Amino acid sequence: MPKNIKIGAVDFSFAPSEFYLMGILNVTPDSFSDGGRYNSLDSALFQAQKLIREGCHIIDVGGESTRPGHTVISAEEEIERTAPVIAALKKEFAVPISIDTYKAAVARAALEAGCDLINDIWGLKADPLLAEIIAHYGVPCVLMHNRDNNHYQNLIPDIITDLQETLAIAQNAGIAKEKIILDPGIGFGKDYAQNLLTLKHLKALTALDFPWLLGISRKSVIGLTLNLPSNQREEGTIALNTWGLTQGMQIFRVHDIEKNRRALLMQQAILKAGV
């Protein structure tokens, strides 16, 4: 696994038990947890400032909700929502900025606005041009496991096989291995039981020797387990993230930076004790 990935102007070291926090900034009217809260430029900048103050290392800007049953929007509308926000964030803050998109046109516009990282929920399988854009600009990328069904012969080996297909697309497009971060895709292409099994076996996925991002903040696997609405899932989020750190996950995509940072620091102290 690469020990360092440069995202924007910042070097990220993926030594054992190190972790980083990716703050979620949805500039959408319909995201499952915070839709409509940050879809003006001023409110987005204010929230970004809060995320940075609490200790986030990357801000992930999303212009299209990816919740189940979401409304698909055009690339043009997604660009209108995200590119001005990215440009403003780059002007105001030094923290690296990510774009959460699977569309090549949106990624290109984001990169032109100053974006430092592409976060693709479809692992380069939705838009055949996206891999070429990432390779051309030479930026790092997060490639998530996803599929349009949840029919598995053997869940964990099948996830690994799916991700190997994604890695082959990346390699064929010329994306450098040391620019790739993987994501197990909790909440995508998996039912409730499959999400829990994937979480249980995160360590097995790290056989693919890359840095790993875990994005489980307030997701339905927590809501279904604890019978809680999205605005009451922080304890579940923290529990899964601290578990994830013990299993080799190192970037955590969250809504609440401060509480997760404290919990992860506590877990990290245990992991590093006596080392």
PDB file of C-alpha atoms in Angstrom, residues 6-273:
ATOM      1  CA  LYS A   6      -0.812  13.927  -1.919  1.00  0.00           C
ATOM      2  CA  ILE A   7      -4.319  15.416  -2.078  1.00  0.00           C
ATOM      3  CA  GLY A   8      -4.125  19.016  -3.153  1.00  0.00           C
ATOM      4  CA  ALA A   9      -1.181  20.492  -1.281  1.00  0.00           C
ATOM      5  CA  VAL A  10      -1.482  18.094   1.665  1.00  0.00           C
ATOM      6  CA  ASP A  11       0.415  14.825   2.172  1.00  0.00           C
ATOM      7  CA  PHE A  12      -1.703  12.067   3.699  1.00  0.00           C
ATOM      8  CA  SER A  13       0.258   9.291   5.406  1.00  0.00           C
ATOM      9  CA  PHE A  14      -1.496   5.934   5.649  1.00  0.00           C
ATOM     10  CA  ALA A  15       0.658   4.388   8.318  1.00  0.00           C
ATOM     11  CA  PRO A  16      -1.112   1.784  10.475  1.00  0.00           C
ATOM     12  CA  SER A  17      -3.883   3.221  12.694  1.00  0.00           C
ATOM     13  CA  GLU A  18      -3.603   6.720  11.220  1.00  0.00           C
ATOM     14  CA  PHE A  19      -6.956   8.218  10.280  1.00  0.00           C
ATOM     15  CA  TYR A  20      -8.444  11.202   8.464  1.00  0.00           C
ATOM     16  CA  LEU A  21     -11.897  12.746   8.455  1.00  0.00           C
ATOM     17  CA  MET A  22     -13.782  13.703   5.310  1.00  0.00           C
ATOM     18  CA  GLY A  23     -16.504  16.229   6.068  1.00  0.00           C
ATOM     19  CA  ILE A  24     -19.742  15.926   4.109  1.00  0.00           C
ATOM     20  CA  LEU A  25     -21.003  19.095   2.433  1.00  0.00           C
ATOM     21  CA  ASN A  26     -24.159  18.365   0.463  1.00  0.00           C
ATOM     22  CA  VAL A  27     -25.263  21.282  -1.699  1.00  0.00           C
ATOM     23  CA  THR A  28     -28.482  19.491  -2.604  1.00  0.00           C
ATOM     24  CA  PRO A  29     -32.143  20.041  -1.741  1.00  0.00           C
ATOM     25  CA  ASP A  30     -32.871  16.331  -1.194  1.00  0.00           C
ATOM     26  CA  SER A  31     -30.025  14.510   0.580  1.00  0.00           C
ATOM     27  CA  PHE A  32     -31.352  12.006   3.118  1.00  0.00           C
ATOM     28  CA  SER A  33     -29.850  13.684   6.190  1.00  0.00           C
ATOM     29  CA  ASP A  34     -29.159  17.352   5.478  1.00  0.00           C
ATOM     30  CA  GLY A  35     -30.926  18.121   2.203  1.00  0.00           C
ATOM     31  CA  GLY A  36     -31.518  21.832   1.642  1.00  0.00           C
ATOM     32  CA  ARG A  37     -29.415  23.006   4.578  1.00  0.00           C
ATOM     33  CA  TYR A  38     -26.289  24.043   2.664  1.00  0.00           C
ATOM     34  CA  ASN A  39     -27.445  24.689  -0.900  1.00  0.00           C
ATOM     35  CA  SER A  40     -26.701  28.412  -0.816  1.00  0.00           C
ATOM     36  CA  LEU A  41     -23.123  29.643  -1.150  1.00  0.00           C
ATOM     37  CA  ASP A  42     -23.093  31.435   2.210  1.00  0.00           C
ATOM     38  CA  SER A  43     -24.521  28.477   4.126  1.00  0.00           C
ATOM     39  CA  ALA A  44     -22.085  26.104   2.392  1.00  0.00           C
ATOM     40  CA  LEU A  45     -19.094  28.268   3.335  1.00  0.00           C
ATOM     41  CA  PHE A  46     -20.336  28.604   6.904  1.00  0.00           C
ATOM     42  CA  GLN A  47     -20.715  24.829   7.240  1.00  0.00           C
ATOM     43  CA  ALA A  48     -17.289  24.238   5.677  1.00  0.00           C
ATOM     44  CA  GLN A  49     -15.739  26.607   8.205  1.00  0.00           C
ATOM     45  CA  LYS A  50     -17.408  24.609  11.008  1.00  0.00           C
ATOM     46  CA  LEU A  51     -16.149  21.292   9.602  1.00  0.00           C
ATOM     47  CA  ILE A  52     -12.595  22.637   9.368  1.00  0.00           C
ATOM     48  CA  ARG A  53     -12.725  24.132  12.862  1.00  0.00           C
ATOM     49  CA  GLU A  54     -13.753  20.733  14.236  1.00  0.00           C
ATOM     50  CA  GLY A  55     -10.836  19.007  12.539  1.00  0.00           C
ATOM     51  CA  CYS A  56     -11.825  17.686   9.124  1.00  0.00           C
ATOM     52  CA  HIS A  57      -9.022  16.945   6.665  1.00  0.00           C
ATOM     53  CA  ILE A  58     -11.031  16.897   3.404  1.00  0.00           C
ATOM     54  CA  ILE A  59     -14.353  18.480   2.437  1.00  0.00           C
ATOM     55  CA  ASP A  60     -16.498  16.341   0.136  1.00  0.00           C
ATOM     56  CA  VAL A  61     -18.921  18.402  -1.954  1.00  0.00           C
ATOM     57  CA  GLY A  62     -21.982  16.601  -3.296  1.00  0.00           C
ATOM     58  CA  GLY A  63     -24.405  18.050  -5.822  1.00  0.00           C
ATOM     59  CA  GLU A  64     -26.703  15.072  -6.404  1.00  0.00           C
ATOM     60  CA  SER A  65     -28.288  13.010  -3.668  1.00  0.00           C
ATOM     61  CA  THR A  66     -27.365   9.331  -3.828  1.00  0.00           C
ATOM     62  CA  ARG A  67     -29.928   8.151  -1.266  1.00  0.00           C
ATOM     63  CA  PRO A  68     -32.271   5.319  -2.337  1.00  0.00           C
ATOM     64  CA  GLY A  69     -34.936   6.671  -4.665  1.00  0.00           C
ATOM     65  CA  HIS A  70     -33.079   9.916  -5.300  1.00  0.00           C
ATOM     66  CA  THR A  71     -33.855  12.129  -8.267  1.00  0.00           C
ATOM     67  CA  VAL A  72     -31.179  11.931 -10.952  1.00  0.00           C
ATOM     68  CA  ILE A  73     -30.238  15.390 -12.215  1.00  0.00           C
ATOM     69  CA  SER A  74     -28.393  16.510 -15.320  1.00  0.00           C
ATOM     70  CA  ALA A  75     -24.655  17.095 -15.337  1.00  0.00           C
ATOM     71  CA  GLU A  76     -25.360  20.762 -16.078  1.00  0.00           C
ATOM     72  CA  GLU A  77     -27.475  21.190 -12.955  1.00  0.00           C
ATOM     73  CA  GLU A  78     -24.941  19.322 -10.848  1.00  0.00           C
ATOM     74  CA  ILE A  79     -22.184  21.597 -12.153  1.00  0.00           C
ATOM     75  CA  GLU A  80     -24.257  24.679 -11.347  1.00  0.00           C
ATOM     76  CA  ARG A  81     -24.649  23.466  -7.782  1.00  0.00           C
ATOM     77  CA  THR A  82     -21.070  22.392  -7.138  1.00  0.00           C
ATOM     78  CA  ALA A  83     -18.519  24.319  -9.214  1.00  0.00           C
ATOM     79  CA  PRO A  84     -19.172  27.752  -7.630  1.00  0.00           C
ATOM     80  CA  VAL A  85     -19.025  26.228  -4.152  1.00  0.00           C
ATOM     81  CA  ILE A  86     -15.730  24.468  -4.906  1.00  0.00           C
ATOM     82  CA  ALA A  87     -14.214  27.661  -6.318  1.00  0.00           C
ATOM     83  CA  ALA A  88     -15.303  29.607  -3.224  1.00  0.00           C
ATOM     84  CA  LEU A  89     -13.989  26.928  -0.853  1.00  0.00           C
ATOM     85  CA  LYS A  90     -10.605  26.920  -2.595  1.00  0.00           C
ATOM     86  CA  LYS A  91     -10.441  30.694  -2.291  1.00  0.00           C
ATOM     87  CA  GLU A  92     -11.293  30.712   1.414  1.00  0.00           C
ATOM     88  CA  PHE A  93      -9.700  27.557   2.838  1.00  0.00           C
ATOM     89  CA  ALA A  94      -6.518  25.474   2.500  1.00  0.00           C
ATOM     90  CA  VAL A  95      -8.172  22.081   3.172  1.00  0.00           C
ATOM     91  CA  PRO A  96      -8.350  19.730   0.144  1.00  0.00           C
ATOM     92  CA  ILE A  97     -11.713  19.606  -1.636  1.00  0.00           C
ATOM     93  CA  SER A  98     -13.363  16.484  -3.037  1.00  0.00           C
ATOM     94  CA  ILE A  99     -16.252  16.191  -5.491  1.00  0.00           C
ATOM     95  CA  ASP A 100     -18.748  13.378  -4.937  1.00  0.00           C
ATOM     96  CA  THR A 101     -19.755  12.520  -8.505  1.00  0.00           C
ATOM     97  CA  TYR A 102     -19.791   9.693 -11.023  1.00  0.00           C
ATOM     98  CA  LYS A 103     -20.163  11.980 -14.060  1.00  0.00           C
ATOM     99  CA  ALA A 104     -17.139  12.917 -16.165  1.00  0.00           C
ATOM    100  CA  ALA A 105     -18.499  16.354 -17.101  1.00  0.00           C
ATOM    101  CA  VAL A 106     -19.116  17.236 -13.446  1.00  0.00           C
ATOM    102  CA  ALA A 107     -15.670  15.981 -12.453  1.00  0.00           C
ATOM    103  CA  ARG A 108     -14.024  18.062 -15.178  1.00  0.00           C
ATOM    104  CA  ALA A 109     -15.861  21.218 -14.101  1.00  0.00           C
ATOM    105  CA  ALA A 110     -14.980  20.554 -10.466  1.00  0.00           C
ATOM    106  CA  LEU A 111     -11.316  20.070 -11.319  1.00  0.00           C
ATOM    107  CA  GLU A 112     -11.307  23.280 -13.327  1.00  0.00           C
ATOM    108  CA  ALA A 113     -12.780  25.009 -10.255  1.00  0.00           C
ATOM    109  CA  GLY A 114      -9.874  23.713  -8.141  1.00  0.00           C
ATOM    110  CA  CYS A 115     -11.088  20.341  -6.838  1.00  0.00           C
ATOM    111  CA  ASP A 116      -8.348  18.030  -5.500  1.00  0.00           C
ATOM    112  CA  LEU A 117     -10.021  14.594  -5.341  1.00  0.00           C
ATOM    113  CA  ILE A 118     -12.719  12.677  -7.237  1.00  0.00           C
ATOM    114  CA  ASN A 119     -15.046  10.512  -5.118  1.00  0.00           C
ATOM    115  CA  ASP A 120     -16.920   8.117  -7.427  1.00  0.00           C
ATOM    116  CA  ILE A 121     -19.722   5.977  -5.950  1.00  0.00           C
ATOM    117  CA  TRP A 122     -19.772   3.786  -9.072  1.00  0.00           C
ATOM    118  CA  GLY A 123     -16.097   2.817  -9.154  1.00  0.00           C
ATOM    119  CA  LEU A 124     -15.577   4.114 -12.726  1.00  0.00           C
ATOM    120  CA  LYS A 125     -18.398   1.908 -14.052  1.00  0.00           C
ATOM    121  CA  ALA A 126     -21.143   4.510 -14.602  1.00  0.00           C
ATOM    122  CA  ASP A 127     -19.431   6.936 -17.001  1.00  0.00           C
ATOM    123  CA  PRO A 128     -16.725   5.495 -19.271  1.00  0.00           C
ATOM    124  CA  LEU A 129     -15.111   8.921 -19.636  1.00  0.00           C
ATOM    125  CA  LEU A 130     -14.539   9.525 -15.921  1.00  0.00           C
ATOM    126  CA  ALA A 131     -11.406   7.370 -15.679  1.00  0.00           C
ATOM    127  CA  GLU A 132      -9.861   9.312 -18.563  1.00  0.00           C
ATOM    128  CA  ILE A 133     -10.612  12.632 -16.844  1.00  0.00           C
ATOM    129  CA  ILE A 134      -9.021  11.467 -13.585  1.00  0.00           C
ATOM    130  CA  ALA A 135      -5.947  10.195 -15.431  1.00  0.00           C
ATOM    131  CA  HIS A 136      -5.634  13.358 -17.510  1.00  0.00           C
ATOM    132  CA  TYR A 137      -5.689  15.653 -14.467  1.00  0.00           C
ATOM    133  CA  GLY A 138      -3.517  13.292 -12.395  1.00  0.00           C
ATOM    134  CA  VAL A 139      -5.664  13.666  -9.273  1.00  0.00           C
ATOM    135  CA  PRO A 140      -6.336  11.068  -6.582  1.00  0.00           C
ATOM    136  CA  CYS A 141      -9.667   9.274  -6.543  1.00  0.00           C
ATOM    137  CA  VAL A 142     -11.900   7.308  -4.196  1.00  0.00           C
ATOM    138  CA  LEU A 143     -13.385   4.319  -6.021  1.00  0.00           C
ATOM    139  CA  MET A 144     -16.360   2.745  -4.284  1.00  0.00           C
ATOM    140  CA  HIS A 145     -17.816  -0.723  -4.588  1.00  0.00           C
ATOM    141  CA  ASN A 146     -21.286  -0.621  -6.125  1.00  0.00           C
ATOM    142  CA  ARG A 147     -23.506  -2.653  -8.408  1.00  0.00           C
ATOM    143  CA  ASP A 148     -27.064  -2.328  -9.703  1.00  0.00           C
ATOM    144  CA  ASN A 149     -28.245  -5.446  -7.827  1.00  0.00           C
ATOM    145  CA  ASN A 150     -27.515  -7.322  -4.614  1.00  0.00           C
ATOM    146  CA  HIS A 151     -27.247 -10.833  -6.029  1.00  0.00           C
ATOM    147  CA  TYR A 152     -23.990 -12.317  -4.752  1.00  0.00           C
ATOM    148  CA  GLN A 153     -22.682 -15.872  -4.920  1.00  0.00           C
ATOM    149  CA  ASN A 154     -20.242 -15.177  -2.081  1.00  0.00           C
ATOM    150  CA  LEU A 155     -20.416 -11.655  -0.708  1.00  0.00           C
ATOM    151  CA  ILE A 156     -16.862 -10.689   0.258  1.00  0.00           C
ATOM    152  CA  PRO A 157     -15.069 -12.483  -2.609  1.00  0.00           C
ATOM    153  CA  ASP A 158     -17.605 -10.979  -5.030  1.00  0.00           C
ATOM    154  CA  ILE A 159     -16.984  -7.472  -3.668  1.00  0.00           C
ATOM    155  CA  ILE A 160     -13.246  -8.015  -4.131  1.00  0.00           C
ATOM    156  CA  THR A 161     -13.833  -9.233  -7.699  1.00  0.00           C
ATOM    157  CA  ASP A 162     -16.013  -6.195  -8.457  1.00  0.00           C
ATOM    158  CA  LEU A 163     -13.319  -3.875  -7.113  1.00  0.00           C
ATOM    159  CA  GLN A 164     -10.654  -5.665  -9.146  1.00  0.00           C
ATOM    160  CA  GLU A 165     -12.747  -4.835 -12.231  1.00  0.00           C
ATOM    161  CA  THR A 166     -12.742  -1.187 -11.130  1.00  0.00           C
ATOM    162  CA  LEU A 167      -8.967  -1.292 -10.630  1.00  0.00           C
ATOM    163  CA  ALA A 168      -8.524  -2.741 -14.119  1.00  0.00           C
ATOM    164  CA  ILE A 169     -10.534   0.157 -15.581  1.00  0.00           C
ATOM    165  CA  ALA A 170      -8.326   2.580 -13.656  1.00  0.00           C
ATOM    166  CA  GLN A 171      -5.127   0.909 -14.825  1.00  0.00           C
ATOM    167  CA  ASN A 172      -6.250   0.808 -18.461  1.00  0.00           C
ATOM    168  CA  ALA A 173      -7.050   4.522 -18.324  1.00  0.00           C
ATOM    169  CA  GLY A 174      -3.641   5.350 -16.891  1.00  0.00           C
ATOM    170  CA  ILE A 175      -4.642   6.187 -13.315  1.00  0.00           C
ATOM    171  CA  ALA A 176      -1.608   5.606 -11.106  1.00  0.00           C
ATOM    172  CA  LYS A 177      -2.026   2.984  -8.393  1.00  0.00           C
ATOM    173  CA  GLU A 178      -0.662   5.389  -5.805  1.00  0.00           C
ATOM    174  CA  LYS A 179      -3.552   7.772  -6.530  1.00  0.00           C
ATOM    175  CA  ILE A 180      -6.306   5.280  -5.626  1.00  0.00           C
ATOM    176  CA  ILE A 181      -8.349   4.948  -2.424  1.00  0.00           C
ATOM    177  CA  LEU A 182     -11.019   2.229  -2.144  1.00  0.00           C
ATOM    178  CA  ASP A 183     -14.421   2.277  -0.431  1.00  0.00           C
ATOM    179  CA  PRO A 184     -16.451  -0.860   0.488  1.00  0.00           C
ATOM    180  CA  GLY A 185     -19.693   0.880  -0.475  1.00  0.00           C
ATOM    181  CA  ILE A 186     -21.840   0.440   2.612  1.00  0.00           C
ATOM    182  CA  GLY A 187     -25.448   1.171   1.640  1.00  0.00           C
ATOM    183  CA  PHE A 188     -24.877   0.604  -2.080  1.00  0.00           C
ATOM    184  CA  GLY A 189     -25.718  -2.606  -3.964  1.00  0.00           C
ATOM    185  CA  LYS A 190     -26.296  -4.412  -0.665  1.00  0.00           C
ATOM    186  CA  ASP A 191     -29.302  -5.198   1.505  1.00  0.00           C
ATOM    187  CA  TYR A 192     -29.360  -4.785   5.279  1.00  0.00           C
ATOM    188  CA  ALA A 193     -27.825  -8.156   6.087  1.00  0.00           C
ATOM    189  CA  GLN A 194     -25.167  -7.730   3.391  1.00  0.00           C
ATOM    190  CA  ASN A 195     -24.208  -4.320   4.773  1.00  0.00           C
ATOM    191  CA  LEU A 196     -23.702  -5.828   8.222  1.00  0.00           C
ATOM    192  CA  LEU A 197     -21.658  -8.708   6.791  1.00  0.00           C
ATOM    193  CA  THR A 198     -19.510  -6.303   4.787  1.00  0.00           C
ATOM    194  CA  LEU A 199     -18.854  -4.289   7.941  1.00  0.00           C
ATOM    195  CA  LYS A 200     -18.035  -7.485   9.844  1.00  0.00           C
ATOM    196  CA  HIS A 201     -15.472  -8.510   7.217  1.00  0.00           C
ATOM    197  CA  LEU A 202     -13.832  -5.170   6.393  1.00  0.00           C
ATOM    198  CA  LYS A 203     -10.429  -6.597   7.285  1.00  0.00           C
ATOM    199  CA  ALA A 204     -10.759  -9.201   4.532  1.00  0.00           C
ATOM    200  CA  LEU A 205     -11.296  -6.461   1.955  1.00  0.00           C
ATOM    201  CA  THR A 206      -7.952  -4.899   2.840  1.00  0.00           C
ATOM    202  CA  ALA A 207      -6.346  -7.807   0.995  1.00  0.00           C
ATOM    203  CA  LEU A 208      -6.668  -5.226  -1.779  1.00  0.00           C
ATOM    204  CA  ASP A 209      -3.656  -3.253  -0.641  1.00  0.00           C
ATOM    205  CA  PHE A 210      -4.872   0.348  -0.893  1.00  0.00           C
ATOM    206  CA  PRO A 211      -5.921   3.051   1.540  1.00  0.00           C
ATOM    207  CA  TRP A 212      -9.605   2.594   2.450  1.00  0.00           C
ATOM    208  CA  LEU A 213     -12.410   5.069   3.063  1.00  0.00           C
ATOM    209  CA  LEU A 214     -15.479   4.149   5.097  1.00  0.00           C
ATOM    210  CA  GLY A 215     -18.671   6.113   4.504  1.00  0.00           C
ATOM    211  CA  ILE A 216     -21.372   5.007   6.923  1.00  0.00           C
ATOM    212  CA  SER A 217     -22.452   8.304   8.500  1.00  0.00           C
ATOM    213  CA  ARG A 218     -26.158   8.160   9.492  1.00  0.00           C
ATOM    214  CA  LYS A 219     -26.897   5.439   6.937  1.00  0.00           C
ATOM    215  CA  SER A 220     -29.919   3.146   6.920  1.00  0.00           C
ATOM    216  CA  VAL A 221     -27.977   0.166   8.289  1.00  0.00           C
ATOM    217  CA  ILE A 222     -27.772   2.181  11.525  1.00  0.00           C
ATOM    218  CA  GLY A 223     -31.384   3.309  11.349  1.00  0.00           C
ATOM    219  CA  LEU A 224     -32.654  -0.231  10.777  1.00  0.00           C
ATOM    220  CA  THR A 225     -30.503  -1.674  13.556  1.00  0.00           C
ATOM    221  CA  LEU A 226     -31.369   0.947  16.152  1.00  0.00           C
ATOM    222  CA  ASN A 227     -34.825   1.959  14.826  1.00  0.00           C
ATOM    223  CA  LEU A 228     -33.792   5.597  14.617  1.00  0.00           C
ATOM    224  CA  PRO A 229     -34.342   8.445  12.125  1.00  0.00           C
ATOM    225  CA  SER A 230     -31.353   9.919  10.283  1.00  0.00           C
ATOM    226  CA  ASN A 231     -30.878  12.788  12.743  1.00  0.00           C
ATOM    227  CA  GLN A 232     -30.396  10.377  15.680  1.00  0.00           C
ATOM    228  CA  ARG A 233     -27.738   8.044  14.261  1.00  0.00           C
ATOM    229  CA  GLU A 234     -24.519   9.621  15.547  1.00  0.00           C
ATOM    230  CA  GLU A 235     -23.813   6.987  18.213  1.00  0.00           C
ATOM    231  CA  GLY A 236     -24.231   4.260  15.599  1.00  0.00           C
ATOM    232  CA  THR A 237     -21.977   6.166  13.230  1.00  0.00           C
ATOM    233  CA  ILE A 238     -19.279   6.490  15.881  1.00  0.00           C
ATOM    234  CA  ALA A 239     -19.520   2.804  16.789  1.00  0.00           C
ATOM    235  CA  LEU A 240     -19.049   1.740  13.171  1.00  0.00           C
ATOM    236  CA  ASN A 241     -16.195   4.163  12.532  1.00  0.00           C
ATOM    237  CA  THR A 242     -14.218   3.071  15.579  1.00  0.00           C
ATOM    238  CA  TRP A 243     -14.787  -0.546  14.518  1.00  0.00           C
ATOM    239  CA  GLY A 244     -13.636   0.426  11.018  1.00  0.00           C
ATOM    240  CA  LEU A 245     -10.366   1.830  12.340  1.00  0.00           C
ATOM    241  CA  THR A 246      -9.588  -1.509  14.003  1.00  0.00           C
ATOM    242  CA  GLN A 247     -10.261  -3.230  10.661  1.00  0.00           C
ATOM    243  CA  GLY A 248      -7.938  -1.128   8.516  1.00  0.00           C
ATOM    244  CA  MET A 249     -10.180   1.725   7.377  1.00  0.00           C
ATOM    245  CA  GLN A 250      -8.387   5.092   7.507  1.00  0.00           C
ATOM    246  CA  ILE A 251     -10.559   7.814   5.980  1.00  0.00           C
ATOM    247  CA  PHE A 252     -13.977   8.342   7.524  1.00  0.00           C
ATOM    248  CA  ARG A 253     -16.650  10.295   5.656  1.00  0.00           C
ATOM    249  CA  VAL A 254     -18.915  11.866   8.276  1.00  0.00           C
ATOM    250  CA  HIS A 255     -21.422  14.603   8.979  1.00  0.00           C
ATOM    251  CA  ASP A 256     -20.300  15.204  12.585  1.00  0.00           C
ATOM    252  CA  ILE A 257     -16.548  15.793  12.640  1.00  0.00           C
ATOM    253  CA  GLU A 258     -15.925  16.605  16.281  1.00  0.00           C
ATOM    254  CA  LYS A 259     -17.598  13.590  17.931  1.00  0.00           C
ATOM    255  CA  ASN A 260     -16.140  11.126  15.466  1.00  0.00           C
ATOM    256  CA  ARG A 261     -12.674  12.665  15.799  1.00  0.00           C
ATOM    257  CA  ARG A 262     -12.730  12.254  19.582  1.00  0.00           C
ATOM    258  CA  ALA A 263     -13.936   8.664  19.386  1.00  0.00           C
ATOM    259  CA  LEU A 264     -11.380   7.744  16.731  1.00  0.00           C
ATOM    260  CA  LEU A 265      -8.572   9.350  18.732  1.00  0.00           C
ATOM    261  CA  MET A 266      -9.557   7.196  21.706  1.00  0.00           C
ATOM    262  CA  GLN A 267      -9.613   4.043  19.587  1.00  0.00           C
ATOM    263  CA  GLN A 268      -6.311   5.039  17.967  1.00  0.00           C
ATOM    264  CA  ALA A 269      -4.691   5.408  21.399  1.00  0.00           C
ATOM    265  CA  ILE A 270      -5.640   1.807  22.223  1.00  0.00           C
ATOM    266  CA  LEU A 271      -4.357   0.512  18.875  1.00  0.00           C
ATOM    267  CA  LYS A 272      -1.043   2.307  19.319  1.00  0.00           C
ATOM    268  CA  ALA A 273      -0.558   1.417  22.992  1.00  0.00           C
TER     269      ALA A 273
END
